[in-house]
Structures are given as structure tokens and as C-alpha cells.
Amino acid sequence: MEEKVRRLLLYAVGFFGGRAFFLGTNPFAVALLTGAYYIKLSTPGYVLSIMAGMASLFFVPEAVVTNGQYLFLPDAGEKTVLFISYVLIMAGVSWVLHLKSANNLMILFIYYIVGMAYNIYAGGDYRQWIMLLLSGIIAVTLIPVVKIGLNVLVNEKGREDNLNEQMLAVMVIMAVMAWGMPYTIAGLIHIGEIFGMYIALCTLQKYGGAYGLGIAFAISAIWSVRTGETTYIAAVITMIIMALLGRSVFGGIKYGTVGLYVLGGMLTGVTFFGYLFTFSGIQVLLVPALLFAVTPAYWMCYYGENIRAEHDRCAAVEINRLTARKIADLSGIFKRIEYTLAGCGGDVSRIGLSEVGELIEKFSEDIERLEPASNSREEKLRQELLAMNVVLEQLTMAMNEADHSRYYLTLRAHTRKRVRTRQVAAVLEHVMDRRIRPAADAPEYIPVDDHMIVFEDIAVFQCAFQVRRVKKQGSVISGDSFSVRENDDGKLVLMLADGMGSGSIAASESEILINTMEEMLDAGFDPLYAIAFANKCLSEKNRGSNFTTFDMGMIDLYSGELKMYKQGASATFVVRDGSCHIVQGTTLPIGVLPEVECDSSSEQLSDGDIVIMASDGIFSHTEDYDEKEFARFLSHRSYNTDNRESAVKKIMDDISGELLSRNQGVFYDDATVMVVVANS
């Protein structure tokens, strides 16, 4: 809740509490002042709002009566003195509260002494003195109740383990406000009754039947006393029960609650409470319903720390799920790595403990970034999804170091009507004010049982790619292997391995390398460590008899950074604005030596950049055709990259035509070309 709204709510509580006189006394004003002071809410403005409430009651001509809508006020001639006495009481209580030795007994003493002075002036007898003492005891007793209620309503703070106590405290404050509200404004608008029904509907919608009925009973009892209409309580309870039925039948959708509430009012008016068909009764029935219908759900009631605790509990459950899934993934990955590298020396293929430690540390940092969404946004999302028959049980967010967010939603379909996951993504995008999409493994439709579905921010960069490869003339299988995949961390990973020679042996070696790298990266290992590990294992396995070049490009789709890793690989070409930049490596291929360095470099991509990776087979057919000639060819071409899909196809067609023309349709080595077009 915004600070200004909280402050206005506090002043409203003070104003109407200042009007809440009973039997010539107002214990509520003292309780409101003291309770607010204890939780650091008491300000001059708040004290003035209480006094303004008293003044509005004492000095309005229609408030002269001693019964009816302003119960048990003194005669008009005594009002000024009574008002002055309460000014002195409030001043005395404020003075006591600033003493180091302040306690409730001192507050009761001030209240009673000043009140006695007024009673002596007004000629009161022993019954008024006893009533004044009882009033002071009520004031002191209500202080902790008011403290809890204001903490919940205004500070939005509460505790998970005493929700009932908190709601009862809120009910007390609502009842005090209802008691202090004028019966009508200008004799036409029944503000008190409208307020009471509106609060009852909001409480019912947010916290369920028990609390909604409790508020309804308290407020209807007050207005039953003030109007002298004993059937008022039964009528209000009947309407709230009908609203509760609507909430249950329509799954919490507000319009279902409103519809049954209005229907209940009409039936009540027909059967035993004809007041609802008068001008005043129609206000009481329809105006709260209209206000309730247009009120955002997250404005209806408070969101205390008990709600935050519930989020924390949900986040803890989500962390357990994610941890279990991650451990299961790692277990499977390690087993697959062992299977892939069967034949390597046992000692060589072992992953270092320090690297595993770093992996676990990284995962723990990811868990630490898990946090619930803001209360208002989650409640808004819950209501908007409910309107499309989807129930949101919990929402947890995870943000990585690059501010890339993933959203873990536990959802279920409220009815058998099928709702697409991308429809939920559109609602989530609207609420979070970020571009969001379902994760790659998200189901097409929302299931009828609770299911955790992952959504993620849409990356700044969108990429289209194509891969083409040609076998060496006379070979039945290409010795080149490749992989293109988008990882969970928002990186597009392109890998190209060229096995020594051609045929099945070269294909097997390059495929083993690609599979190993995929598994290592999926597990979360650093790319340089993964390359070094794969090199060491394959070097031991082949004893230098076979080797494989390795080329990897990692495009961060959120920042546009391209990181390149080369082990004996051919050049990479980055085409931008009619020029072509060549990125070359100088290291040995994978498997030649147990320990080799990896060439790594980075490049910042821009909108419309073209990245081309290729195996050395594209340059093996003629001696006078090399990387520079190929770069010159690329720089002389012009492409409209606004349409990524068509641009990448056109580029690949041009490259294929160029290579076929240069080689006269015959390739003397396996050749693979990977083309990526990036747009932001």
C-alpha cells in the first residue's frame, strides 16, 4: 500500500474514532492514540484527526440530540465543556506517553481525573463516576487490541501464528469506525451502512466466511442499535451468506460474489426486510456492491507479514523441488558422462572436487535469488488468472546475475476449459511489466492438477539459425558433428566438432566430444573447465592417435555478448554493416596433448549482426581460397536482417552457392556451415 494511502487510512480511523462516543464517554479515542504511539504512528496530524472527529460531532447542529443516531451525548450546553475535557485528556495522555516510566495505570489515572472534573461540573452522580471508571478500564484494555489492529491495517505487519487475533483486532477498529460514522450525509447518503457492507464484502472475499460474517455481525449490530431496527442483523447476515455462496460457487471470482449478494438482498427485501426496497435500502444494497466490484483485489485488505511468511513457506517448498530436480539432473548427467567417456582412464575421467564445489556454490547462489513477488503484483496476477479459470497457488521468482528472471508458478485449471500456457504468459507479462514467455519445457495447456510451470523473461536478442553440412566425396557419413541449443541461463550455444579424417571413426570422435560438452554445460560447469576436461579424457582415450577440432560460440541473448572458444578450429566470421571481422584460433585440437590452452575471445553483437561458424572443409578444395577470400565474399553481400528467418536462409543459400561454385560441386573434405542472424 502506498505511504499516502496508509496515512489517509490512519487519519480516517482517528477521525471516526474521535466521533465514537458511548454513554457520554469515548474510551476509543484514548486507545487509538496510545496504540498508535506504541507502534510509532502517532503524529500531530493523527491527533488532530481524532480531535477533528470529536469537534465534528459536538458542533454540528443535528448532533444536539441525546439519542438516536448519536447515542447518549450530553445536552448541547454541556458539549463545549466535554470537548475541552477530552482535549485535556488527550494532552495528558500524550504527556504521559513521553515519560520513561509511562504505563497504562498512569493513562487510566489521567483519564479518570479529568473525566471526574467534567462530571462534577455537569452535576453527575456516583453512577457516572462508576461509568467513567469502567470507560477508563475499557480504554486501557483496548490499547493492545488497537496496537495490533493498526499494525495490520496501516503498517501492514502481522504474524503468521496469530491471524485470528489480528483479524479480531481489525474487526474492533472497523466497529469503532462504524460507530463513529454519521448515519447519513446531508440526510441522503447512508455512508455508515454503505461502509459497513463494503468492508464485510472485502473481508469475506479475501479471508473467507468466518471473518466476513464476523465483520457483518459486528457492523449490523451497531446499525441495528442506531436505527432501532432489530431485523437489521438478520438481513445483513443473510446477504453476506449469499455472497459467501457466490464466492464458493464461482471460485472466488468477484462478480459471482456480487451477483449472489445482490440476489440475497432482493430476496431478503421481498420476504422480511422491505427497507431494502426504499431509496435508502437500495443504496445500502447496490453501492457497496458497485464499490466492491471495481476495487482491485490487492486494495481490499492488508498484506501482513503473515502473508509474507506464507510466501516464504511456498518459496521453501519451491527450493526443495528445484534442489531435488537439480540433484537428479546432475546425477543423470554424471552417469551419462561416464558412459560417454567409457574407455578413458578412470583417474582421468574423474571430475575435480573443486569444480564440483564451485558448481554447488553457483547453484546455492541461484537458490538465494529465489524470492516471492511483491504482494500486490501476486494478488493482481491471482485475480486476473482466476478470471480466465486458472488458479494460482504460488509464485516464486529467481533472478540471475544478469537480471534475467524466471518465474515458477504453481497452477491448475479451475474448470475443464482448456487454457493455453501462452495465455497465462500474456497475463504474467502484463502484471510484471516485462516481456515473458513460457520456458521451453512448459506444457501447452494448464493441467487440471497443481503443476509447477516455468516462465522466463524474453531475451533482448532473438536469433535465427541454419546449419548445413556436406559429406566428403565417397564417404557414407560426415565426420563433423554440431549442436545448437538454448540453455536455461539464456545463452544460445553453438558447437561444431570436426573429427580427424572422415567416416565413422571421425564421426564417433566428434559426436563424443559434442555429447560430453552438452552434458558438462547442462551440469553448469564453466566452459573452459568443460573443454579442458573433455580434452584430457579424449587424449587419454586415444593416446594421440585421433584428435578433434572444437569450435563453440555462446551468445548471451540478454546482453548480446558473443563468447568464442576454439581448439584447433577454423575461423569464425562476424558480419556487420558491410564489413566482416575474422576471429581465429591458434591452439591445438582436442585430444592431441593432455594439457592444452583454449583460445577464448568475446564480441559484442549489435542488431542485425551475422555470425558464421564453419569447419575447415569449406577451404580444402582449392589452395587459393582461404578465410580472407571468404570474408571478402561475405562483406560484399547485403542482407535485410529485419526478417531473421528469411535472411538466414538467403545467407545460407548464398554461401552454399559460393562453395559449390568454387569447388565445382565436389567436396574433398567434410564441410559444415552454421549461420546465425541476431536481432535486438
mmCIF file of C-alpha atoms in Angstrom, residues 164-338:
data_model
loop_
_atom_site.group_PDB
_atom_site.id
_atom_site.type_symbol
_atom_site.label_atom_id
_atom_site.label_comp_id
_atom_site.label_asym_id
_atom_site.label_seq_id
_atom_site.Cartn_x
_atom_site.Cartn_y
_atom_site.Cartn_z
ATOM 1 C CA ASN A 164 -7.266 -14.872 14.369
ATOM 2 C CA GLU A 165 -6.108 -12.313 16.932
ATOM 3 C CA GLN A 166 -5.142 -9.896 14.174
ATOM 4 C CA MET A 167 -8.472 -10.204 12.416
ATOM 5 C CA LEU A 168 -10.365 -9.675 15.682
ATOM 6 C CA ALA A 169 -8.297 -6.537 16.292
ATOM 7 C CA VAL A 170 -9.149 -5.279 12.816
ATOM 8 C CA MET A 171 -12.822 -6.040 13.480
ATOM 9 C CA VAL A 172 -12.702 -3.908 16.641
ATOM 10 C CA ILE A 173 -11.279 -0.950 14.720
ATOM 11 C CA MET A 174 -13.853 -1.377 11.947
ATOM 12 C CA ALA A 175 -16.632 -1.481 14.555
ATOM 13 C CA VAL A 176 -15.322 1.694 16.206
ATOM 14 C CA MET A 177 -15.244 3.443 12.832
ATOM 15 C CA ALA A 178 -18.783 2.274 12.064
ATOM 16 C CA TRP A 179 -19.979 3.531 15.448
ATOM 17 C CA GLY A 180 -18.429 6.930 14.839
ATOM 18 C CA MET A 181 -19.714 7.381 11.309
ATOM 19 C CA PRO A 182 -22.658 9.713 10.761
ATOM 20 C CA TYR A 183 -25.902 7.992 9.937
ATOM 21 C CA THR A 184 -26.307 9.984 6.747
ATOM 22 C CA ILE A 185 -24.629 12.758 4.807
ATOM 23 C CA ALA A 186 -26.998 15.620 4.016
ATOM 24 C CA GLY A 187 -29.836 13.323 5.002
ATOM 25 C CA LEU A 188 -29.461 11.378 1.742
ATOM 26 C CA ILE A 189 -26.316 9.246 1.587
ATOM 27 C CA HIS A 190 -26.239 6.427 4.148
ATOM 28 C CA ILE A 191 -22.473 6.393 4.466
ATOM 29 C CA GLY A 192 -22.211 4.241 7.572
ATOM 30 C CA GLU A 193 -24.263 1.366 6.231
ATOM 31 C CA ILE A 194 -22.511 1.552 2.862
ATOM 32 C CA PHE A 195 -19.118 1.462 4.560
ATOM 33 C CA GLY A 196 -20.095 -1.499 6.723
ATOM 34 C CA MET A 197 -21.370 -3.647 3.859
ATOM 35 C CA TYR A 198 -18.363 -2.792 1.696
ATOM 36 C CA ILE A 199 -15.893 -3.803 4.422
ATOM 37 C CA ALA A 200 -17.850 -7.007 5.063
ATOM 38 C CA LEU A 201 -17.719 -7.949 1.360
ATOM 39 C CA CYS A 202 -13.994 -7.223 1.120
ATOM 40 C CA THR A 203 -13.231 -9.255 4.241
ATOM 41 C CA LEU A 204 -15.368 -12.129 3.002
ATOM 42 C CA GLN A 205 -13.653 -12.157 -0.381
ATOM 43 C CA LYS A 206 -10.133 -12.032 0.994
ATOM 44 C CA TYR A 207 -10.289 -14.063 4.199
ATOM 45 C CA GLY A 208 -13.338 -16.293 3.868
ATOM 46 C CA GLY A 209 -16.698 -16.772 5.517
ATOM 47 C CA ALA A 210 -15.754 -16.750 9.204
ATOM 48 C CA TYR A 211 -14.130 -13.316 9.141
ATOM 49 C CA GLY A 212 -16.630 -11.873 6.679
ATOM 50 C CA LEU A 213 -19.566 -12.961 8.825
ATOM 51 C CA GLY A 214 -17.801 -11.640 11.933
ATOM 52 C CA ILE A 215 -17.429 -8.172 10.410
ATOM 53 C CA ALA A 216 -21.003 -8.301 9.103
ATOM 54 C CA PHE A 217 -22.390 -9.235 12.517
ATOM 55 C CA ALA A 218 -20.442 -6.543 14.368
ATOM 56 C CA ILE A 219 -21.413 -3.755 11.995
ATOM 57 C CA SER A 220 -25.031 -4.867 11.586
ATOM 58 C CA ALA A 221 -25.399 -4.996 15.387
ATOM 59 C CA ILE A 222 -24.191 -1.400 15.600
ATOM 60 C CA TRP A 223 -26.619 -0.209 12.976
ATOM 61 C CA SER A 224 -29.417 -2.253 14.499
ATOM 62 C CA VAL A 225 -28.932 -0.329 17.740
ATOM 63 C CA ARG A 226 -28.638 3.009 15.969
ATOM 64 C CA THR A 227 -31.705 2.521 13.781
ATOM 65 C CA GLY A 228 -33.801 0.612 16.283
ATOM 66 C CA GLU A 229 -34.468 -1.969 13.537
ATOM 67 C CA THR A 230 -33.955 -5.378 15.155
ATOM 68 C CA THR A 231 -34.234 -7.300 11.871
ATOM 69 C CA TYR A 232 -31.209 -5.453 10.504
ATOM 70 C CA ILE A 233 -28.792 -8.114 11.791
ATOM 71 C CA ALA A 234 -30.700 -10.999 10.196
ATOM 72 C CA ALA A 235 -30.927 -9.154 6.863
ATOM 73 C CA VAL A 236 -27.212 -8.360 6.691
ATOM 74 C CA ILE A 237 -26.172 -11.877 7.727
ATOM 75 C CA THR A 238 -28.469 -13.336 5.054
ATOM 76 C CA MET A 239 -26.945 -11.156 2.329
ATOM 77 C CA ILE A 240 -23.385 -11.991 3.396
ATOM 78 C CA ILE A 241 -24.187 -15.717 3.458
ATOM 79 C CA MET A 242 -25.480 -15.407 -0.116
ATOM 80 C CA ALA A 243 -22.271 -13.567 -1.062
ATOM 81 C CA LEU A 244 -20.277 -16.388 0.548
ATOM 82 C CA LEU A 245 -22.236 -18.882 -1.558
ATOM 83 C CA GLY A 246 -21.385 -16.886 -4.686
ATOM 84 C CA ARG A 247 -17.714 -16.797 -3.723
ATOM 85 C CA SER A 248 -17.703 -20.564 -3.301
ATOM 86 C CA VAL A 249 -19.715 -21.455 -6.415
ATOM 87 C CA PHE A 250 -17.816 -19.121 -8.742
ATOM 88 C CA GLY A 251 -14.369 -19.975 -7.386
ATOM 89 C CA GLY A 252 -13.610 -16.613 -5.814
ATOM 90 C CA ILE A 253 -14.493 -14.501 -8.873
ATOM 91 C CA LYS A 254 -15.715 -11.155 -7.544
ATOM 92 C CA TYR A 255 -18.645 -10.856 -9.906
ATOM 93 C CA GLY A 256 -20.044 -14.154 -8.659
ATOM 94 C CA THR A 257 -19.828 -12.825 -5.102
ATOM 95 C CA VAL A 258 -21.539 -9.572 -6.110
ATOM 96 C CA GLY A 259 -24.293 -11.318 -8.064
ATOM 97 C CA LEU A 260 -25.338 -13.607 -5.218
ATOM 98 C CA TYR A 261 -25.056 -10.739 -2.719
ATOM 99 C CA VAL A 262 -27.498 -8.603 -4.717
ATOM 100 C CA LEU A 263 -29.803 -11.582 -5.226
ATOM 101 C CA GLY A 264 -29.722 -12.244 -1.483
ATOM 102 C CA GLY A 265 -30.642 -8.624 -0.816
ATOM 103 C CA MET A 266 -33.591 -8.784 -3.188
ATOM 104 C CA LEU A 267 -34.888 -11.999 -1.624
ATOM 105 C CA THR A 268 -34.430 -10.522 1.847
ATOM 106 C CA GLY A 269 -36.355 -7.420 0.840
ATOM 107 C CA VAL A 270 -39.227 -9.488 -0.553
ATOM 108 C CA THR A 271 -39.501 -11.779 2.462
ATOM 109 C CA PHE A 272 -38.931 -9.812 5.667
ATOM 110 C CA PHE A 273 -36.874 -6.618 5.261
ATOM 111 C CA GLY A 274 -38.757 -4.250 2.990
ATOM 112 C CA TYR A 275 -36.336 -1.442 3.896
ATOM 113 C CA LEU A 276 -34.071 -2.709 1.104
ATOM 114 C CA PHE A 277 -36.626 -1.573 -1.492
ATOM 115 C CA THR A 278 -36.642 2.010 -0.233
ATOM 116 C CA PHE A 279 -34.307 4.675 -1.591
ATOM 117 C CA SER A 280 -32.044 4.258 1.443
ATOM 118 C CA GLY A 281 -32.100 0.467 1.241
ATOM 119 C CA ILE A 282 -31.221 0.443 -2.449
ATOM 120 C CA GLN A 283 -28.135 2.494 -1.589
ATOM 121 C CA VAL A 284 -27.139 0.004 1.094
ATOM 122 C CA LEU A 285 -27.603 -2.891 -1.322
ATOM 123 C CA LEU A 286 -26.136 -1.595 -4.582
ATOM 124 C CA VAL A 287 -23.473 1.000 -3.725
ATOM 125 C CA PRO A 288 -21.277 -1.409 -1.680
ATOM 126 C CA ALA A 289 -21.664 -4.000 -4.443
ATOM 127 C CA LEU A 290 -20.529 -1.492 -7.069
ATOM 128 C CA LEU A 291 -17.566 -0.300 -4.989
ATOM 129 C CA PHE A 292 -16.563 -3.890 -4.285
ATOM 130 C CA ALA A 293 -16.780 -4.836 -7.972
ATOM 131 C CA VAL A 294 -14.463 -2.038 -9.110
ATOM 132 C CA THR A 295 -11.949 -2.341 -6.255
ATOM 133 C CA PRO A 296 -8.702 -4.136 -7.176
ATOM 134 C CA ALA A 297 -8.337 -7.237 -5.046
ATOM 135 C CA TYR A 298 -4.977 -6.156 -3.637
ATOM 136 C CA TRP A 299 -6.547 -2.938 -2.262
ATOM 137 C CA MET A 300 -9.293 -4.693 -0.346
ATOM 138 C CA CYS A 301 -7.394 -5.824 2.715
ATOM 139 C CA TYR A 302 -3.990 -5.685 4.289
ATOM 140 C CA TYR A 303 -0.988 -7.807 3.428
ATOM 141 C CA GLY A 304 0.851 -8.509 6.648
ATOM 142 C CA GLU A 305 3.996 -10.362 7.445
ATOM 143 C CA ASN A 306 1.869 -13.466 7.896
ATOM 144 C CA ILE A 307 1.231 -13.290 4.172
ATOM 145 C CA ARG A 308 4.956 -12.802 3.583
ATOM 146 C CA ALA A 309 5.590 -15.838 5.791
ATOM 147 C CA GLU A 310 3.219 -17.839 3.630
ATOM 148 C CA HIS A 311 5.205 -16.748 0.579
ATOM 149 C CA ASP A 312 8.417 -17.748 2.311
ATOM 150 C CA ARG A 313 6.968 -21.144 3.078
ATOM 151 C CA CYS A 314 5.938 -21.582 -0.536
ATOM 152 C CA ALA A 315 9.393 -20.459 -1.657
ATOM 153 C CA ALA A 316 10.953 -23.032 0.665
ATOM 154 C CA VAL A 317 8.836 -25.760 -0.909
ATOM 155 C CA GLU A 318 9.845 -24.489 -4.337
ATOM 156 C CA ILE A 319 13.508 -24.532 -3.345
ATOM 157 C CA ASN A 320 13.137 -28.145 -2.237
ATOM 158 C CA ARG A 321 11.609 -29.045 -5.570
ATOM 159 C CA LEU A 322 14.264 -27.226 -7.547
ATOM 160 C CA THR A 323 17.047 -28.725 -5.460
ATOM 161 C CA ALA A 324 15.711 -32.246 -5.858
ATOM 162 C CA ARG A 325 15.320 -31.757 -9.595
ATOM 163 C CA LYS A 326 18.808 -30.271 -9.927
ATOM 164 C CA ILE A 327 20.384 -33.124 -7.976
ATOM 165 C CA ALA A 328 18.529 -35.654 -10.116
ATOM 166 C CA ASP A 329 19.705 -33.847 -13.259
ATOM 167 C CA LEU A 330 23.298 -33.805 -12.050
ATOM 168 C CA SER A 331 23.154 -37.492 -11.175
ATOM 169 C CA GLY A 332 21.891 -38.332 -14.649
ATOM 170 C CA ILE A 333 24.455 -36.061 -16.283
ATOM 171 C CA PHE A 334 27.389 -37.612 -14.423
ATOM 172 C CA LYS A 335 26.202 -41.097 -15.349
ATOM 173 C CA ARG A 336 25.874 -40.112 -19.000
ATOM 174 C CA ILE A 337 29.338 -38.518 -18.962
ATOM 175 C CA GLU A 338 30.776 -41.727 -17.553
#
